[in-house]
Short mmCIF file of C-alpha atoms in Angstrom, two decimals:
data_model
loop_
_atom_site.label_atom_id
_atom_site.label_comp_id
_atom_site.label_asym_id
_atom_site.label_seq_id
_atom_site.Cartn_x
_atom_site.Cartn_y
_atom_site.Cartn_z
CA UNK A 169 53.44 -45.51 16.83
CA UNK A 170 51.16 -44.84 19.82
CA UNK A 171 50.08 -48.43 19.99
CA UNK A 172 46.63 -47.80 18.46
CA UNK A 173 45.32 -50.08 15.77
CA UNK A 174 43.42 -47.83 13.38
CA UNK A 175 41.65 -50.66 11.62
CA UNK A 176 40.37 -52.01 14.92
CA UNK A 177 39.19 -48.58 16.09
CA UNK A 178 37.41 -47.96 12.80
CA UNK A 179 35.65 -51.31 13.09
CA UNK A 180 34.48 -50.47 16.62
CA UNK A 181 33.15 -47.05 15.52
CA UNK A 182 31.30 -48.62 12.61
CA UNK A 183 29.82 -51.29 14.87
CA UNK A 184 28.71 -48.79 17.55
CA UNK A 185 27.22 -46.13 15.25
CA UNK A 186 26.26 -48.35 12.35
CA UNK A 187 22.70 -47.00 12.31
CA UNK A 188 23.92 -43.36 11.99
CA UNK A 189 26.52 -43.85 9.29
CA UNK A 190 25.23 -42.69 5.90
CA UNK A 191 21.96 -41.33 7.32
CA UNK A 192 20.77 -37.73 7.19
CA UNK A 193 19.34 -36.16 10.34
CA UNK A 194 16.65 -33.46 10.19
CA UNK A 195 15.29 -31.43 13.08
CA UNK A 196 11.90 -30.83 11.43
CA UNK A 197 9.68 -32.42 8.83
CA UNK A 198 10.41 -31.51 5.24
CA UNK A 199 7.14 -29.93 4.11
CA UNK A 200 6.73 -28.63 0.55
CA UNK A 201 5.97 -24.95 0.02
CA UNK A 202 3.35 -25.57 -2.68
CA UNK A 203 0.49 -28.03 -2.66
CA UNK A 204 1.92 -31.32 -3.89
CA UNK A 205 -1.10 -32.75 -5.77
CA UNK A 206 -1.93 -29.71 -7.97
CA UNK A 207 1.77 -29.09 -8.59
CA UNK A 208 2.30 -32.73 -9.60
CA UNK A 209 -0.61 -32.50 -12.06
CA UNK A 210 0.79 -29.32 -13.55
CA UNK A 211 4.24 -30.84 -13.93
CA UNK A 212 2.78 -33.96 -15.58
CA UNK A 213 0.83 -31.82 -18.06
CA UNK A 214 4.02 -29.98 -19.03
CA UNK A 215 6.11 -33.18 -19.07
CA UNK A 216 3.68 -35.01 -21.40
CA UNK A 217 4.22 -32.34 -24.03
CA UNK A 218 7.92 -33.21 -23.94
CA UNK A 219 7.38 -36.96 -24.06
CA UNK A 220 7.90 -37.66 -20.34
CA UNK A 221 5.28 -39.85 -18.73
CA UNK A 222 6.56 -40.32 -15.18
CA UNK A 223 7.64 -37.63 -12.71
CA UNK A 224 8.75 -38.84 -9.27
CA UNK A 225 7.70 -37.16 -6.04
CA UNK A 226 11.26 -35.94 -5.40
CA UNK A 227 11.01 -33.70 -8.46
CA UNK A 228 7.82 -32.14 -7.13
CA UNK A 229 9.45 -31.47 -3.76
CA UNK A 230 12.54 -30.02 -5.42
CA UNK A 231 10.47 -27.64 -7.60
CA UNK A 232 8.44 -26.59 -4.57
CA UNK A 233 11.58 -25.72 -2.60
CA UNK A 234 13.05 -23.93 -5.62
CA UNK A 235 9.87 -21.83 -5.90
CA UNK A 236 10.06 -20.95 -2.23
CA UNK A 237 13.71 -19.94 -2.51
CA UNK A 238 13.03 -17.86 -5.62
CA UNK A 239 10.07 -16.10 -4.02
CA UNK A 240 12.10 -15.34 -0.90
CA UNK A 241 14.91 -13.83 -2.99
CA UNK A 242 12.44 -11.69 -4.96
CA UNK A 243 10.76 -10.41 -1.80
CA UNK A 244 14.10 -9.57 -0.21
CA UNK A 245 15.20 -7.53 -3.24
CA UNK A 246 11.86 -5.76 -3.58
CA UNK A 247 11.89 -4.97 0.14
CA UNK A 248 15.31 -3.33 -0.21
CA UNK A 249 14.00 -1.29 -3.16
CA UNK A 250 10.97 -0.17 -1.14
CA UNK A 251 13.11 0.82 1.84
CA UNK A 252 15.36 2.88 -0.43
CA UNK A 253 12.30 4.59 -1.88
CA UNK A 254 10.95 5.42 1.58
CA UNK A 255 14.23 6.82 2.87
CA UNK A 256 14.24 10.52 3.64
CA UNK A 257 17.41 12.55 3.28
CA UNK A 258 16.02 15.81 4.65
CA UNK A 259 17.77 15.33 7.99
CA UNK A 260 21.11 14.65 6.35
CA UNK A 261 23.64 17.43 6.84
CA UNK A 262 24.76 17.08 3.22
CA UNK A 263 21.22 17.44 1.93
CA UNK A 264 20.48 20.68 0.12
CA UNK A 265 17.07 21.27 -1.41
CA UNK A 266 17.35 22.56 -4.95
CA UNK A 267 13.70 22.61 -6.05
CA UNK A 268 10.39 22.09 -4.30
CA UNK A 269 8.05 20.56 -6.87
CA UNK A 270 5.27 20.09 -4.35
CA UNK A 271 5.14 23.80 -3.53
CA UNK A 272 5.20 24.64 -7.23
CA UNK A 273 2.26 22.31 -7.88
CA UNK A 274 0.34 23.84 -4.98
CA UNK A 275 0.99 27.31 -6.42
CA UNK A 276 -0.35 26.30 -9.84
CA UNK A 277 -3.36 24.62 -8.22
CA UNK A 278 -4.07 27.82 -6.32
CA UNK A 279 -3.85 29.84 -9.55
CA UNK A 280 -6.28 27.47 -11.26
CA UNK A 281 -8.63 27.68 -8.29
CA UNK A 282 -8.56 31.49 -8.35
CA UNK A 283 -9.14 31.53 -12.12
CA UNK A 284 -12.08 29.16 -11.76
CA UNK A 285 -13.49 31.29 -8.95
CA UNK A 286 -13.18 34.43 -11.12
CA UNK A 287 -14.98 32.74 -14.03
CA UNK A 288 -17.72 31.51 -11.70
CA UNK A 289 -18.20 35.04 -10.37
CA UNK A 290 -18.46 36.43 -13.90
CA UNK A 291 -20.97 33.78 -14.88
CA UNK A 292 -22.94 34.45 -11.72
CA UNK A 293 -23.11 38.17 -12.49
CA UNK A 294 -24.31 37.44 -16.04
CA UNK A 295 -27.00 35.11 -14.72
CA UNK A 296 -28.14 37.61 -12.10
CA UNK A 297 -28.39 40.36 -14.73
CA UNK A 298 -30.38 38.05 -16.95
CA UNK A 299 -32.69 37.18 -14.06
CA UNK A 300 -33.31 40.88 -13.27
CA UNK A 301 -34.02 41.90 -16.85
CA UNK A 302 -37.64 42.96 -17.49
CA UNK A 303 -37.69 42.87 -21.27
CA UNK A 304 -41.03 41.84 -22.76
CA UNK A 305 -39.66 40.10 -25.82
CA UNK A 306 -37.18 37.52 -24.62
CA UNK A 307 -35.13 35.41 -26.94
CA UNK A 308 -34.49 31.69 -26.18
CA UNK A 309 -30.97 32.49 -24.94
CA UNK A 310 -32.36 34.98 -22.41
CA UNK A 311 -34.90 32.42 -21.20
CA UNK A 312 -32.17 29.81 -20.81
CA UNK A 313 -30.05 32.21 -18.74
CA UNK A 314 -33.02 33.01 -16.51
CA UNK A 315 -33.71 29.33 -15.93
CA UNK A 316 -30.06 28.68 -15.14
CA UNK A 317 -30.01 31.65 -12.72
CA UNK A 318 -33.06 30.25 -10.98
CA UNK A 319 -31.42 26.84 -10.60
CA UNK A 320 -28.25 28.47 -9.28
CA UNK A 321 -30.21 30.41 -6.64
CA UNK A 322 -32.03 27.26 -5.57
CA UNK A 323 -28.73 25.39 -5.26
CA UNK A 324 -27.19 28.18 -3.16
CA UNK A 325 -30.27 28.22 -0.94
CA UNK A 326 -30.03 24.44 -0.45
CA UNK A 327 -26.35 24.73 0.45
CA UNK A 328 -27.10 27.45 3.02
CA UNK A 329 -29.82 25.31 4.58
CA UNK A 330 -27.50 22.32 4.75
CA UNK A 331 -24.78 24.45 6.36
CA UNK A 332 -27.21 25.83 8.95
CA UNK A 333 -28.45 22.31 9.73
CA UNK A 334 -24.88 21.08 10.26
CA UNK A 335 -24.08 23.99 12.57
CA UNK A 336 -27.26 23.37 14.56
CA UNK A 337 -26.41 19.67 14.93
CA UNK A 338 -22.86 20.45 16.07
CA UNK A 339 -24.15 22.98 18.59
CA UNK A 340 -26.61 20.41 19.97
CA UNK A 341 -23.90 17.76 20.33
CA UNK A 342 -21.51 20.14 22.04
CA UNK A 343 -17.72 20.16 21.99
CA UNK A 344 -16.07 16.80 21.84
CA UNK A 345 -13.79 15.85 24.71
CA UNK A 346 -10.86 13.66 23.90
CA UNK A 347 -10.39 10.80 26.31
CA UNK A 348 -7.06 10.73 28.07
CA UNK A 349 -4.88 7.73 27.44
CA UNK A 350 -4.23 7.27 31.15
CA UNK A 351 -7.90 7.52 32.09
CA UNK A 352 -9.45 4.68 34.12
CA UNK A 353 -11.27 1.97 32.25
CA UNK A 354 -8.84 1.63 29.36
CA UNK A 355 -7.63 -1.79 28.35
CA UNK A 356 -3.92 -2.01 27.73
CA UNK A 357 -2.35 -4.14 25.04
CA UNK A 358 -0.40 -7.29 25.70
CA UNK A 359 -2.55 -8.49 28.59
CA UNK A 360 -0.87 -6.31 31.22
CA UNK A 361 -2.52 -3.59 33.26
CA UNK A 362 -6.11 -4.42 32.31
CA UNK A 363 -8.27 -1.44 33.16
CA UNK A 364 -11.61 -3.16 33.69
CA UNK A 365 -10.91 -5.51 36.55
CA UNK A 366 -13.37 -7.58 38.54
CA UNK A 367 -13.53 -8.32 42.25
CA UNK A 368 -12.15 -5.96 44.84
CA UNK A 369 -9.60 -4.36 42.53
CA UNK A 370 -12.18 -2.10 40.87
CA UNK A 371 -11.16 0.09 37.97
CA UNK A 372 -7.47 -0.04 37.17
CA UNK A 373 -5.34 2.25 35.05
CA UNK A 374 -3.61 1.55 31.79
CA UNK A 375 -0.15 0.15 31.97
CA UNK A 376 2.56 2.77 31.35
CA UNK A 377 4.51 0.20 29.39
CA UNK A 378 4.34 0.88 25.67
CA UNK A 379 5.05 -1.79 23.12
CA UNK A 380 6.98 -0.76 20.02
CA UNK A 381 4.87 -0.62 16.90
CA UNK A 382 5.97 -2.99 14.19
CA UNK A 383 7.07 -1.16 11.07
CA UNK A 384 5.26 -2.33 7.95
CA UNK A 385 6.94 -2.12 4.56
CA UNK A 386 4.34 -1.62 1.85
CA UNK A 387 5.45 -2.72 -1.61
CA UNK A 388 3.62 -1.29 -4.61
CA UNK A 389 3.57 -2.12 -8.30
CA UNK A 390 6.17 0.53 -9.08
CA UNK A 391 8.71 -1.28 -6.88
CA UNK A 392 8.09 -4.56 -8.71
CA UNK A 393 8.45 -2.82 -12.07
CA UNK A 394 11.79 -1.34 -11.00
CA UNK A 395 12.93 -4.79 -9.82
CA UNK A 396 11.96 -6.43 -13.11
CA UNK A 397 13.75 -3.72 -15.08
CA UNK A 398 16.98 -4.43 -13.19
CA UNK A 399 16.81 -8.22 -13.60
CA UNK A 400 18.43 -9.51 -16.77
CA UNK A 401 15.99 -12.40 -17.31
CA UNK A 402 12.92 -10.20 -16.69
CA UNK A 403 13.91 -6.88 -18.28
CA UNK A 404 12.40 -7.94 -21.64
CA UNK A 405 9.70 -10.28 -20.38
CA UNK A 406 6.02 -10.16 -21.22
CA UNK A 407 5.20 -9.81 -17.52
CA UNK A 408 7.07 -6.49 -17.37
CA UNK A 409 5.21 -5.12 -20.39
CA UNK A 410 1.88 -6.13 -18.87
CA UNK A 411 2.81 -4.43 -15.61
CA UNK A 412 3.75 -1.23 -17.47
CA UNK A 413 0.35 -1.17 -19.18
CA UNK A 414 -1.54 -1.21 -15.86
#
């Protein structure tokens, strides 16, 4: 209706861009995630068991990309699990602490430490009494207690000497002075504000600019175990049972 011949226009487009029609453009080289030669050998070993003798290179590339995609998905999920584990709700206005297990454990540890100290004091008194006894006829148990008391006194004397030596060394060194962060001679990060400069500039100061520290998410085995327990195909796998036994 507009006086345009569609067949003629289509023929012109095909003639002009004939080298681009049906081709796939990529901005970067398609590199496999895994090493191609060892992966190809492993695939051939598995394929021979199933009666397959030839595996083309496209299959190797496809499996490599599938492995990369799977690994990326696993790492993303495990990272989310780790971030949830590291979250702190103490600053939340709806957070109300019901129990403090850490304080309870510290209390029990303190009780055990006091009980051990009391038993050590009782044993020390028994050993000292045995060492001071002047009985002529000593039984083997009395001789053993005296020997143990002697060893205990020698150990206490060695500890006192070590403590005195440490105090003497600290007194000779003197109090440590912490170096200020803005003191001359410091090298700043990032290549800006270098403190030790040559030429006529002399000693510079550290740059006041501070670079943000990159936050590192540390994933442990417990996070992987939780991930495998949530996945349907891995919740009953042998890998999960092996991880639980570690």
